[in-house]
Amino acid sequence: MKKLLLATGLLVFFILPELQAQDSKKPDLGSIHGNIQLDGQYYREDSLINAIPPPEQVGLMGFANLIYTRGNLTAGVRFETYTPALLGYPASPDLPWTGSGIGYRFAQYSTDMFDVTIGNFYEQFGTGMILRAFEERGLGVDNAIDGFRLKVTPHRAVTITGLYGKQRRHFDNGFTKGAGIVRGINTDVNLTSLFDSAGVAKTRIFVGGSFVSKYQEDRNPLFNYPENVGAWAARASILRGGFALRAEYVYKDNDPSRQNSLIVPDSEIAPGLGLYKPGQGIDINMSYSTRGFGASLTAKSLDNMSFQSDRNAGPFDLNINYIPATTVQHTYNLPATLYPYATQPNGEVAFMGEIFYTMKRGSKLGGKYGTKIEVNYAVAMSPDTTLLNDMDGRRFGYETRLFAIGDNMYFQDFNISVSRKLSRKVKAKYMYINLVYNNDIIQGAFDYRGEKVSGTVYSDIHLVDMDFRIKSNNLRVELQHLRTNQHLGSWATVLAEYTISPSWFFTVMNQWNYGNKNSDERFHFPFVAAGYITGGSRIMVSYGRQRAGVFCVGGICRTVPASNGLTVQFTSTF
């Protein structure tokens, strides 16, 4: 309640002076907009797949954003409820979200030169490798900063951002904050605009730099933890026509933590203390695109870049930074839910290359409507490290160099797809994916008892996606097959979606683990759903069986337990 009163006070504080300045005959009262989402699930016990309902039998969670805008002022609050949260939500197993209350509130005032925010805010410096405060609601990840942010634009080509505050830790009838303080400053400069006022230059150059530090009190009586830890980043981008080159280098001071103690897991001397080795990373991306053709190359190397405002936090909690994924984020059911890659902030060397080409309409190979071919290859390897015998001294633990590639493959993804419009009413896509998934590192594959399996999974996936236009309606059919001799064996999936324009949609899907070596565990996972859309609102009712696995967005994955039951989801914007 105190937080709600504070949010209301902030609104009044900013609104009243503006109201007084308005013409009394034509008062501008501003506008209110927002959005709502509710997710509820009724659980049934399913002992075959180890689906265990919670004591309440039902999970319900949701949120509602209310945003008030008037002139240069924007202010808002977000109400959240988790009574209780759905199984497997949020991502952090250490800090469950529970209860109802205010999860986010802010007031922002902006002019051409100044932009000031008090309360909660999200922010990103560069690629996010030293600071990204963001929310990913599907994962249950929210590391919003609560404090003060000021953006200054002294020139149209220069933006300076400063921030100060504490991060959201978890939700317990309202958001709670972590112990550490986050401070940061960032500058982005458009050199082309700065020196080319006429705007005739064909080459555009951008540079930027950031510094972020955290403070956390050290109360450990045995070890000397650094209370202030700094990190900095430098980046540049060059764009000309369809060509783009972007690069960013980041460095972090020594930051012993629960997470980086896992880099040398066999340490027998204070195993939870962490390593005092500084971290660093680099991300380089080069791309070229023109009509009908595009290509890109990405190279990334990380060493000890987990950066959290609490040195004892779990892997999903109080992360100050975000490591962008260097793999394709698949959306088809089998590759997206069985073996997706989770970025390894403690260290990885990753490369990805993509190319697409569209064959012209009317050509022999392109057909009447053209044909698009896409090829992608991504690989993530362990860094090449040399262990040091210094755990009772300076405690670096190991040494390595950027782009020094080790012998351990974490993940590999080769995929190729061909998309073609066969007629005015039929479109087709075929995709082949070859995956190598090291579950000893990624740890996203489970058996039907919910236990993580060990070893590497090698799989081949074939997908056919057909889209049929039937008068004003649409039918989409997916056929998917995954072959592997590891983990749970081979799978087949059939999905059909029928959309009756403009409001109704229906989905039927079945996953079948037909290749399981244990014939008693060749389970089906049926799923049916129906929904209705009107205006900005959408409601969907579904019923189905869900196996244990992971759900990933942008290289961050949360564990999803097995479940069986009825789900209702409602969303609305206004």
XYZ file of C-alpha atoms in Angstrom:
574
model
C 0.000 0.000 0.000
C 2.859 2.348 0.782
C 4.238 1.827 -2.701
C 0.842 2.465 -4.274
C 0.526 5.699 -2.299
C 4.009 6.671 -3.387
C 3.122 6.042 -7.029
C -0.041 8.110 -6.657
C 1.947 10.870 -5.018
C 4.380 10.923 -7.900
C 1.544 11.254 -10.365
C 0.026 14.150 -8.455
C 3.412 15.799 -8.002
C 3.969 15.966 -11.704
C 0.415 16.431 -12.906
C -0.761 19.334 -10.764
C 1.763 21.920 -11.969
C 0.932 21.010 -15.545
C -2.786 21.327 -14.955
C -2.333 24.784 -13.506
C -0.537 25.878 -16.627
C -3.340 24.849 -18.951
C -6.025 27.003 -20.429
C -8.951 26.585 -18.056
C -11.385 26.580 -20.946
C -9.681 23.692 -22.708
C -8.017 21.536 -20.076
C -5.753 18.836 -21.352
C -6.322 15.918 -19.003
C -3.966 13.624 -20.860
C -4.603 10.024 -21.786
C -4.426 6.620 -20.145
C -3.498 3.427 -21.910
C -2.223 0.037 -20.859
C -2.499 -3.686 -21.206
C -3.613 -6.720 -19.212
C -2.626 -10.370 -19.240
C -4.011 -13.227 -17.164
C -2.811 -16.837 -17.237
C -4.580 -19.565 -15.327
C -4.076 -23.321 -15.321
C -5.953 -26.201 -13.725
C -3.588 -29.111 -13.116
C -4.272 -32.838 -13.200
C -1.980 -35.510 -11.899
C -0.269 -37.560 -14.597
C 2.003 -40.108 -13.012
C 3.282 -41.424 -16.357
C 5.185 -38.209 -17.102
C 5.694 -37.254 -13.438
C 3.254 -34.325 -13.637
C 2.496 -33.420 -10.023
C -0.200 -30.764 -9.361
C 0.470 -28.047 -6.784
C -1.540 -28.220 -3.552
C -3.902 -25.513 -4.845
C -4.613 -27.517 -8.065
C -4.843 -24.162 -9.869
C -2.236 -21.546 -10.758
C -3.168 -17.966 -11.609
C -0.912 -15.088 -12.459
C -1.219 -11.867 -14.358
C -0.394 -8.227 -14.643
C -1.945 -4.928 -15.683
C -0.051 -1.842 -16.844
C -1.625 1.598 -16.516
C 0.268 4.365 -18.311
C -0.724 8.024 -18.013
C 0.618 10.467 -20.615
C 0.173 14.187 -20.738
C 2.516 16.467 -22.597
C 6.088 15.753 -21.571
C 4.985 13.644 -18.632
C 4.554 9.887 -18.584
C 3.821 7.931 -15.433
C 2.616 4.440 -14.762
C 2.154 1.491 -12.469
C 2.006 -2.257 -13.009
C -0.094 -4.466 -10.768
C 1.008 -8.092 -10.612
C -0.470 -11.215 -9.059
C 0.909 -14.732 -8.554
C -1.666 -16.696 -6.526
C 0.211 -18.948 -7.040
C 2.390 -18.649 -10.140
C 2.170 -21.363 -12.789
C 4.484 -24.323 -12.287
C 8.026 -23.555 -13.394
C 7.499 -19.794 -13.180
C 9.544 -17.643 -12.741
C 12.911 -18.759 -14.095
C 14.657 -18.543 -10.725
C 14.099 -21.646 -8.592
C 15.583 -19.828 -5.578
C 13.185 -16.867 -5.464
C 9.541 -17.704 -6.270
C 7.191 -14.838 -7.100
C 4.150 -14.840 -4.836
C 1.209 -12.663 -3.792
C -0.235 -9.506 -5.315
C 0.904 -5.916 -5.414
C 2.735 -3.237 -7.332
C 5.599 -4.634 -9.374
C 6.631 -1.532 -11.252
C 5.973 2.219 -10.983
C 7.638 5.186 -12.536
C 7.350 8.826 -13.542
C 9.198 10.233 -16.537
C 9.536 13.787 -17.777
C 11.220 14.434 -21.108
C 12.119 17.414 -23.245
C 14.333 17.730 -26.296
C 17.413 17.949 -24.087
C 16.524 16.179 -20.847
C 14.783 12.925 -20.041
C 14.473 12.086 -16.366
C 12.925 8.996 -14.808
C 12.333 8.243 -11.163
C 11.140 4.894 -9.873
C 11.495 1.749 -11.970
C 13.032 1.719 -15.422
C 14.643 -0.570 -17.974
C 17.828 0.377 -19.764
C 20.507 -1.081 -22.021
C 24.036 0.093 -22.776
C 25.346 -1.109 -26.156
C 24.711 -4.816 -26.682
C 23.940 -5.187 -22.988
C 27.129 -7.054 -22.097
C 27.784 -4.785 -19.103
C 24.263 -3.441 -18.496
C 20.819 -4.483 -19.580
C 17.866 -4.000 -17.252
C 14.952 -5.742 -18.949
C 11.825 -7.782 -18.495
C 11.026 -11.013 -20.302
C 7.617 -11.972 -18.975
C 7.517 -15.321 -20.734
C 10.572 -16.400 -18.761
C 9.767 -14.714 -15.479
C 12.888 -12.567 -15.614
C 12.726 -8.956 -14.445
C 15.792 -7.040 -13.307
C 14.327 -3.526 -13.488
C 16.294 -0.841 -11.692
C 14.555 1.201 -9.030
C 16.161 4.591 -8.687
C 16.991 7.561 -10.862
C 17.907 7.908 -14.542
C 18.861 11.030 -16.457
C 19.403 11.248 -20.201
C 20.920 14.388 -21.676
C 21.051 15.194 -25.371
C 23.335 18.272 -25.659
C 23.552 17.782 -29.420
C 21.386 15.797 -31.799
C 24.352 13.474 -32.309
C 25.205 12.932 -28.647
C 23.265 11.169 -25.903
C 24.545 10.757 -22.359
C 22.771 8.481 -19.889
C 23.390 8.202 -16.179
C 21.582 5.925 -13.741
C 21.641 4.936 -10.082
C 19.551 2.438 -8.162
C 18.899 -1.075 -6.973
C 17.595 -3.987 -8.979
C 14.344 -5.894 -8.612
C 15.202 -9.109 -6.763
C 11.876 -10.941 -6.741
C 8.173 -10.433 -5.996
C 6.535 -10.931 -2.583
C 3.283 -8.936 -2.526
C 5.277 -6.266 -4.325
C 8.734 -6.093 -5.821
C 11.695 -6.464 -3.511
C 15.186 -5.147 -4.172
C 18.630 -6.680 -4.055
C 21.311 -5.603 -1.648
C 23.678 -4.145 -4.213
C 23.664 -0.686 -5.782
C 24.105 -0.253 -9.538
C 25.631 2.936 -10.982
C 26.299 3.589 -14.654
C 27.014 6.149 -17.330
C 26.828 5.699 -21.076
C 27.576 7.918 -24.059
C 26.533 7.330 -27.660
C 27.861 9.587 -30.405
C 26.792 9.696 -34.031
C 30.053 10.954 -35.554
C 28.499 11.382 -38.966
C 25.823 13.751 -37.695
C 28.373 15.517 -35.507
C 30.707 16.445 -38.355
C 28.431 16.294 -41.366
C 25.741 18.843 -40.681
C 24.725 18.840 -44.369
C 23.868 15.159 -44.146
C 25.601 14.185 -47.405
C 27.964 11.528 -46.081
C 27.239 8.008 -47.319
C 29.101 6.372 -44.489
C 27.649 6.557 -41.005
C 29.858 5.984 -37.981
C 28.691 5.546 -34.403
C 30.848 5.174 -31.301
C 29.949 4.640 -27.686
C 31.369 3.966 -24.284
C 29.957 2.825 -20.951
C 31.025 2.423 -17.364
C 29.003 0.483 -14.797
C 29.853 -0.260 -11.212
C 28.140 -2.068 -8.404
C 28.477 -1.757 -4.662
C 27.761 -4.529 -2.179
C 28.880 -4.487 1.416
C 31.351 -7.180 2.454
C 30.444 -8.770 5.772
C 32.387 -11.972 5.288
C 34.694 -12.438 8.309
C 37.035 -14.822 6.465
C 37.489 -13.473 2.947
C 38.058 -10.067 1.442
C 35.421 -9.432 -1.209
C 35.678 -6.272 -3.357
C 32.769 -4.018 -2.368
C 32.988 -1.914 -5.542
C 33.295 -3.700 -8.875
C 33.569 -1.771 -12.135
C 33.015 -2.757 -15.747
C 33.477 -0.784 -18.934
C 32.651 -1.142 -22.615
C 33.754 0.456 -25.878
C 31.969 -0.020 -29.187
C 31.764 1.256 -32.744
C 29.505 0.779 -35.748
C 30.095 1.563 -39.406
C 27.243 1.517 -41.911
C 27.404 2.190 -45.625
C 24.651 1.174 -48.009
C 23.762 -2.407 -47.220
C 27.004 -3.036 -45.338
C 27.262 -2.885 -41.532
C 30.086 -3.648 -39.110
C 29.499 -3.549 -35.361
C 31.898 -4.428 -32.564
C 31.939 -4.098 -28.790
C 34.595 -4.988 -26.207
C 33.804 -5.252 -22.493
C 35.944 -5.653 -19.382
C 34.985 -6.397 -15.788
C 37.114 -6.057 -12.668
C 37.663 -8.990 -10.350
C 34.254 -10.060 -9.095
C 34.282 -13.298 -7.064
C 30.780 -14.736 -6.986
C 28.682 -17.851 -6.621
C 28.439 -18.075 -10.396
C 32.075 -17.760 -11.358
C 33.043 -20.263 -8.644
C 31.548 -22.835 -11.053
C 34.286 -22.165 -13.635
C 36.748 -24.200 -11.568
C 34.286 -26.557 -9.888
C 36.877 -28.844 -8.343
C 38.320 -26.178 -6.079
C 38.690 -27.657 -2.613
C 39.775 -24.397 -1.012
C 36.684 -22.346 -0.188
C 34.668 -23.731 -3.141
C 31.929 -21.104 -2.897
C 34.215 -18.112 -2.609
C 34.572 -17.484 -6.319
C 37.440 -16.413 -8.537
C 39.221 -13.057 -8.444
C 40.096 -13.170 -12.142
C 38.813 -10.178 -14.192
C 36.362 -10.912 -16.988
C 36.221 -9.744 -20.580
C 34.317 -10.294 -23.791
C 34.001 -9.167 -27.380
C 31.144 -9.314 -29.858
C 31.678 -8.605 -33.577
C 28.998 -8.645 -36.250
C 29.341 -7.941 -39.969
C 26.430 -8.017 -42.390
C 25.546 -7.153 -45.935
C 22.135 -7.047 -47.546
C 20.698 -6.038 -50.862
C 17.483 -6.873 -52.624
C 17.076 -10.633 -52.593
C 20.362 -11.370 -50.844
C 21.772 -11.059 -47.350
C 24.657 -12.441 -45.329
C 26.026 -11.945 -41.842
C 28.882 -13.208 -39.685
C 29.019 -13.000 -35.896
C 31.946 -13.828 -33.634
C 31.790 -13.688 -29.858
C 34.188 -14.629 -27.091
C 33.400 -14.480 -23.377
C 35.466 -15.089 -20.299
C 34.005 -14.810 -16.807
C 31.310 -12.245 -17.714
C 28.597 -13.118 -15.223
C 27.876 -9.710 -13.629
C 25.327 -9.522 -10.796
C 24.564 -6.949 -8.133
C 24.612 -9.692 -5.476
C 27.650 -11.955 -5.452
C 25.592 -14.757 -3.884
C 22.675 -14.628 -6.337
C 21.471 -17.551 -8.427
C 21.938 -17.633 -12.208
C 18.636 -15.867 -13.004
C 18.688 -13.260 -10.247
C 20.023 -9.700 -10.148
C 21.926 -9.912 -13.406
C 23.252 -6.499 -14.355
C 24.242 -7.561 -17.853
C 22.876 -9.711 -20.652
C 24.875 -11.835 -23.046
C 23.268 -11.842 -26.504
C 22.720 -15.241 -28.075
C 24.819 -16.273 -31.070
C 22.454 -18.968 -32.305
C 19.172 -19.082 -34.195
C 16.146 -18.797 -31.930
C 13.981 -21.539 -33.427
C 10.216 -21.225 -33.187
C 9.150 -24.672 -34.389
C 8.081 -26.951 -31.570
C 10.698 -29.707 -31.601
C 13.920 -27.658 -31.989
C 12.572 -24.841 -29.802
C 11.525 -26.959 -26.836
C 13.793 -30.018 -26.869
C 17.329 -28.726 -27.443
C 17.597 -24.898 -27.384
C 20.913 -23.325 -26.447
C 21.429 -21.245 -23.315
C 24.302 -18.731 -23.440
C 27.189 -19.513 -21.075
C 28.306 -16.229 -19.421
C 31.137 -17.978 -17.566
C 32.881 -18.582 -20.864
C 32.255 -19.550 -24.471
C 33.611 -18.906 -27.951
C 30.799 -18.712 -30.486
C 30.462 -18.097 -34.210
C 27.445 -17.806 -36.476
C 27.076 -17.299 -40.207
C 23.839 -16.714 -42.085
C 23.017 -16.265 -45.734
C 19.777 -15.981 -47.660
C 19.034 -15.688 -51.335
C 15.709 -15.140 -53.069
C 15.412 -16.561 -56.561
C 13.582 -14.179 -58.816
C 9.969 -14.589 -59.755
C 9.444 -16.176 -63.122
C 12.926 -17.726 -63.216
C 13.430 -21.427 -63.821
C 14.383 -22.147 -60.207
C 12.381 -19.368 -58.589
C 9.057 -20.407 -60.078
C 6.109 -18.098 -60.626
C 6.336 -16.420 -57.196
C 10.030 -16.713 -56.290
C 11.869 -19.042 -53.903
C 13.847 -18.122 -50.782
C 16.762 -20.205 -49.485
C 18.261 -19.597 -46.031
C 21.357 -21.268 -44.585
C 22.634 -20.834 -41.047
C 25.502 -22.320 -39.082
C 26.225 -21.594 -35.416
C 28.663 -23.187 -33.011
C 29.558 -22.529 -29.368
C 32.775 -23.976 -27.957
C 34.492 -23.951 -24.607
C 37.356 -21.476 -24.141
C 40.841 -22.992 -24.153
C 41.928 -22.638 -20.533
C 44.974 -23.533 -18.483
C 44.344 -24.240 -14.826
C 46.516 -22.392 -12.319
C 47.576 -23.684 -8.954
C 46.774 -20.442 -7.164
C 43.566 -21.166 -5.270
C 45.271 -20.464 -1.955
C 46.764 -17.214 -3.276
C 45.491 -14.649 -5.777
C 42.775 -17.146 -6.797
C 42.463 -16.529 -10.548
C 41.933 -20.245 -11.048
C 42.839 -20.381 -14.755
C 44.047 -18.332 -17.675
C 42.765 -17.986 -21.221
C 42.687 -15.626 -24.210
C 39.802 -14.265 -26.230
C 38.937 -16.555 -29.162
C 41.175 -19.312 -27.787
C 38.988 -22.327 -28.648
C 38.894 -25.348 -26.370
C 38.057 -28.960 -27.194
C 34.580 -29.107 -25.687
C 31.706 -28.352 -28.068
C 28.720 -26.876 -26.232
C 26.313 -26.552 -29.136
C 26.153 -26.702 -32.899
C 23.278 -25.877 -35.226
C 23.307 -26.235 -39.009
C 20.021 -25.497 -40.712
C 18.788 -24.850 -44.222
C 15.304 -23.885 -45.346
C 13.534 -23.410 -48.643
C 10.355 -21.297 -48.802
C 8.174 -21.064 -51.865
C 4.737 -19.823 -52.771
C 3.205 -22.604 -54.841
C 0.063 -20.768 -55.908
C -2.022 -17.782 -54.925
C -3.432 -19.815 -52.052
C -0.661 -22.199 -51.037
C 2.760 -21.533 -49.466
C 5.263 -24.184 -48.433
C 8.482 -24.306 -46.405
C 10.912 -27.156 -45.827
C 13.634 -26.975 -43.181
C 16.432 -29.320 -42.163
C 18.242 -28.864 -38.839
C 21.246 -30.726 -37.482
C 21.841 -30.148 -33.776
C 24.639 -31.088 -31.385
C 23.577 -30.446 -27.794
C 25.980 -30.918 -24.879
C 23.681 -31.502 -21.958
C 26.549 -31.727 -19.451
C 26.984 -27.963 -20.054
C 23.546 -26.707 -21.108
C 21.572 -28.994 -18.763
C 18.211 -28.545 -20.455
C 17.335 -32.170 -21.227
C 15.433 -34.269 -18.684
C 14.016 -37.771 -18.497
C 10.410 -38.547 -17.548
C 11.297 -38.618 -13.857
C 12.470 -35.030 -14.089
C 16.152 -35.933 -13.786
C 18.768 -34.258 -15.956
C 20.484 -36.614 -18.371
C 24.185 -36.568 -19.177
C 26.071 -36.670 -22.443
C 25.713 -35.076 -25.864
C 22.609 -35.379 -28.038
C 22.994 -35.550 -31.837
C 19.786 -34.990 -33.749
C 18.450 -34.479 -37.281
C 15.191 -32.580 -37.687
C 13.007 -32.311 -40.792
C 10.146 -29.796 -40.957
C 7.402 -29.145 -43.484
C 5.244 -26.058 -43.014
C 2.253 -25.666 -45.375
C -0.075 -22.691 -45.473
C -3.420 -22.854 -47.295
C -5.698 -19.904 -47.981
C -9.334 -21.053 -47.931
C -11.527 -18.119 -48.992
C -10.996 -15.595 -46.157
C -9.753 -18.256 -43.740
C -6.360 -19.892 -43.284
C -5.108 -23.414 -42.548
C -1.509 -24.046 -41.511
C -0.082 -27.539 -41.119
C 3.297 -28.514 -39.667
C 4.919 -31.923 -39.921
C 8.048 -32.327 -37.797
C 10.375 -35.250 -37.237
C 13.410 -35.477 -34.957
C 15.737 -38.469 -35.123
C 18.257 -39.187 -32.403
C 19.717 -42.200 -30.659
C 20.328 -40.321 -27.417
C 18.145 -38.887 -24.648
C 14.492 -39.887 -25.209
C 15.000 -41.098 -28.753
C 13.078 -39.921 -31.826
C 9.985 -37.726 -31.997
C 7.246 -36.820 -34.450
C 4.944 -33.807 -34.232
C 1.843 -32.893 -36.197
C 0.243 -29.482 -35.817
C -2.762 -27.903 -37.530
C -3.977 -24.339 -37.036
C -7.197 -23.075 -38.556
C -8.027 -19.371 -38.485
C -11.500 -18.049 -39.264
C -10.977 -14.431 -40.100
C -11.086 -12.126 -38.296
C -11.705 -13.571 -34.819
C -11.546 -17.339 -34.299
C -8.547 -19.663 -34.269
C -8.162 -23.357 -33.438
C -5.059 -25.490 -32.872
C -4.559 -29.241 -32.663
C -1.121 -30.718 -31.989
C 0.392 -34.004 -30.937
C 3.973 -34.817 -30.020
C 4.837 -38.507 -30.077
C 8.005 -39.878 -28.522
C 7.761 -42.982 -30.703
C 11.496 -43.721 -30.673
C 11.974 -44.075 -26.925
C 14.116 -47.133 -26.177
C 11.775 -47.886 -23.292
C 8.578 -48.986 -25.017
C 6.572 -48.089 -21.884
C 7.592 -44.450 -22.280
C 6.582 -43.875 -25.900
C 4.166 -41.192 -24.787
C 1.869 -38.926 -26.759
C 1.559 -35.258 -25.794
C -1.742 -34.057 -27.285
C -2.720 -30.396 -27.173
C -5.862 -28.598 -28.340
C -6.658 -24.893 -28.176
C -9.326 -22.456 -29.297
C -9.304 -18.696 -29.150
C -11.212 -15.554 -30.001
C -9.872 -12.101 -30.907
C -11.851 -8.900 -30.892
C -10.373 -5.429 -30.992
C -7.334 -5.429 -28.760
C -8.461 -8.413 -26.708
C -7.685 -12.097 -27.079
C -8.797 -15.131 -25.077
C -7.499 -18.660 -25.548
C -8.526 -21.913 -23.861
C -6.273 -24.937 -24.223
C -5.969 -28.416 -22.824
C -3.015 -30.698 -23.095
C -0.106 -32.642 -21.777
C 3.305 -31.002 -21.506
C 6.595 -32.825 -21.011
C 9.395 -31.516 -18.805
C 11.906 -29.377 -20.650
C 13.018 -25.795 -21.057
C 11.570 -22.627 -22.518
C 14.114 -20.181 -23.954
C 14.078 -16.595 -25.153
C 17.216 -14.905 -26.443
C 19.597 -17.469 -24.995
C 17.991 -17.474 -21.519
C 16.135 -20.643 -20.575
C 13.853 -21.574 -17.698
C 12.956 -25.093 -16.676
C 9.385 -26.152 -17.447
C 8.083 -29.109 -15.389
C 5.780 -31.767 -16.780
C 2.084 -30.892 -16.516
C -1.360 -31.942 -17.652
C -4.385 -29.699 -17.516
C -6.593 -26.868 -18.722
C -5.125 -23.429 -19.439
C -6.881 -20.097 -19.994
C -5.068 -16.991 -21.204
C -6.536 -13.529 -21.648
C -4.736 -10.465 -23.035
C -6.014 -7.013 -23.802
C -4.591 -3.626 -24.753
C -6.340 -0.312 -24.482
